[in-house]
Coordinates of C-alpha atoms in Angstrom, one line a residue:
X1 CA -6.2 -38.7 11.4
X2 CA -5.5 -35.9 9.1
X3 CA -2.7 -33.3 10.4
X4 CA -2.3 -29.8 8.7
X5 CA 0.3 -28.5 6.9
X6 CA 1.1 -25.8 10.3
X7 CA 1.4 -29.7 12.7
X8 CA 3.3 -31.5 10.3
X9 CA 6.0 -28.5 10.2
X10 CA 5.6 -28.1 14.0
X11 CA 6.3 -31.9 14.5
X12 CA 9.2 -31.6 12.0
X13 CA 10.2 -28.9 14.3
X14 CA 10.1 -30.2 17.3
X15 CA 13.0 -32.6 19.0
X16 CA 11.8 -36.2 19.5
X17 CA 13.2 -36.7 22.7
X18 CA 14.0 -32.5 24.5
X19 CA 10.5 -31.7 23.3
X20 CA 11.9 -28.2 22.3
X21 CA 12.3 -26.8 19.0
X22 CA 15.3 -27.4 17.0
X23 CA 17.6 -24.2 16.7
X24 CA 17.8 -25.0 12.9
X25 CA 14.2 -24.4 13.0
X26 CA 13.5 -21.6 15.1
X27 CA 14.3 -19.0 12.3
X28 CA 12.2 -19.9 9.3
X29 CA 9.5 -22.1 11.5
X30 CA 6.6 -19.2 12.2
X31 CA 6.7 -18.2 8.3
X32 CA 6.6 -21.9 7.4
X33 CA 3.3 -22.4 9.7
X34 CA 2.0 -18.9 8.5
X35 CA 2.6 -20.1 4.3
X36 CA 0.8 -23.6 5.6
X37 CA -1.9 -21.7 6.8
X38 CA -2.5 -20.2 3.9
X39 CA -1.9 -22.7 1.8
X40 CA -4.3 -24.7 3.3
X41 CA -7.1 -22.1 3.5
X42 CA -6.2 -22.1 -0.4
X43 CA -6.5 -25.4 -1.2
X44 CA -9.4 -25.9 0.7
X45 CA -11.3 -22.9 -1.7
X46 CA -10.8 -20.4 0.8
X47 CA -9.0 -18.4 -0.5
X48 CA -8.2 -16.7 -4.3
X49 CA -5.2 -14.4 -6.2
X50 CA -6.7 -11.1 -7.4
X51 CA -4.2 -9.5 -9.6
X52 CA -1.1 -10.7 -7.2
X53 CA -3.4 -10.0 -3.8
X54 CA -5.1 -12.7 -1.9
X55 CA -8.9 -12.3 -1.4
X56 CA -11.2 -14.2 0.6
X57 CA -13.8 -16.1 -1.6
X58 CA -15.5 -18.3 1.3
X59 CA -15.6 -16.8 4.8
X60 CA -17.4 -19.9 6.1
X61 CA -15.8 -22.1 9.0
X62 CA -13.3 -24.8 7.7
X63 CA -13.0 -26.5 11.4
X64 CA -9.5 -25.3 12.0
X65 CA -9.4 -22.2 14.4
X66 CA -6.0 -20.9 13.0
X67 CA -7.1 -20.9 9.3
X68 CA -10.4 -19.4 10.4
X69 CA -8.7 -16.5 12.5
X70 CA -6.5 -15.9 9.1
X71 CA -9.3 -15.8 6.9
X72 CA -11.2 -13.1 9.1
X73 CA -8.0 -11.1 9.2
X74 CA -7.4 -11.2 5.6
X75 CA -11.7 -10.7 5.2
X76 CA -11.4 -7.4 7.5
X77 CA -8.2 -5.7 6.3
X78 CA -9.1 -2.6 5.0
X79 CA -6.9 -3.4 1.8
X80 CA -6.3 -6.4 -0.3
X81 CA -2.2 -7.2 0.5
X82 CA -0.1 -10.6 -1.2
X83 CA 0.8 -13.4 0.3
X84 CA 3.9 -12.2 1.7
X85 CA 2.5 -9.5 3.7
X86 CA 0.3 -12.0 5.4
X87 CA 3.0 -14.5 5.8
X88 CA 4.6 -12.3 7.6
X89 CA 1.6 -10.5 9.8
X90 CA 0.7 -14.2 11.1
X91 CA 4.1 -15.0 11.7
X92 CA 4.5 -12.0 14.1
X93 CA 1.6 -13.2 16.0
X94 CA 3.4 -17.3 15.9
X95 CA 3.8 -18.0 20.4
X96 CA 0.2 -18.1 19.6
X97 CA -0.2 -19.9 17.0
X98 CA 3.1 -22.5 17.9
X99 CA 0.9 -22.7 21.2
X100 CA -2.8 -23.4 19.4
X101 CA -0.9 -25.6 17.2
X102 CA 1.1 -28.0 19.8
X103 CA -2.3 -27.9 22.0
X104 CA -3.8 -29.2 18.7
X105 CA -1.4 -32.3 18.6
X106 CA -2.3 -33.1 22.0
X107 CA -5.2 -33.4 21.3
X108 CA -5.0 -35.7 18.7
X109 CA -2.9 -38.0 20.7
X110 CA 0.3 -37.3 18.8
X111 CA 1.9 -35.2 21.2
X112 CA 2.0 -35.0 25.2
X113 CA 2.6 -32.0 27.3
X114 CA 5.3 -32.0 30.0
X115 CA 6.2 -29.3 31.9
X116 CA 7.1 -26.7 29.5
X117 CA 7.3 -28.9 27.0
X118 CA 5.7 -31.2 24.2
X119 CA 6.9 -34.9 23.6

């Protein structure tokens, strides 16, 4: 089983036994899953740097419906922005994507949800 980059920093995140996330955490945690989305969509040829903008190359479905959702954000801006703008634009939007991304690891068996919380 092969976790992303955003459910690897989520797990890292998260305490073992509370299920919550770790106050040292909380700060940098929705920029770290917003870089890891784009670093995967990146890596996976998504994604290219035109003169220090990022530009979608390959709008077609990678499997993974929070890299997808970035790409068609970044593919419908009206302007070409860095990295840094979008880290920070997906990051504002992160209950969702915490949410999508802990309902993710459920499904893959790594994580349970109790009550308000994932173990």
């Amino acid at each position: 089983m092969r976790l992303t980059l955003a459910e690897q920093l989520l797990l890292i995140a998260t305490h073992d036994q509370k299920g919550s996330k770790l106050m040292a955490a909380s700060t940098a945690l929705p920029y770290g899953i917003a870089g890891g989305l784009l670093l995967e969509a990146s890596m996976g040829g998504k994604l290219m740097w035109r003169e220090k903008r990022l530009a979608v190359i390959d709008r077609s479905p990678t499997g993974d419906a929070l890299i997808d959702e970035a790409l068609e954000q970044i593919a419908t801006a009206p302007k070409e922005r860095d990295a840094k703008y979008w880290v920070s634009r997906l990051a504002r939007k992160i209950k969702k994507i915490e949410r999508r991304t802990s309902e993710s690891l459920v499904e893959k068996g790594v994580l349970r949800h109790e009550e308000k919380h994932f173990l």
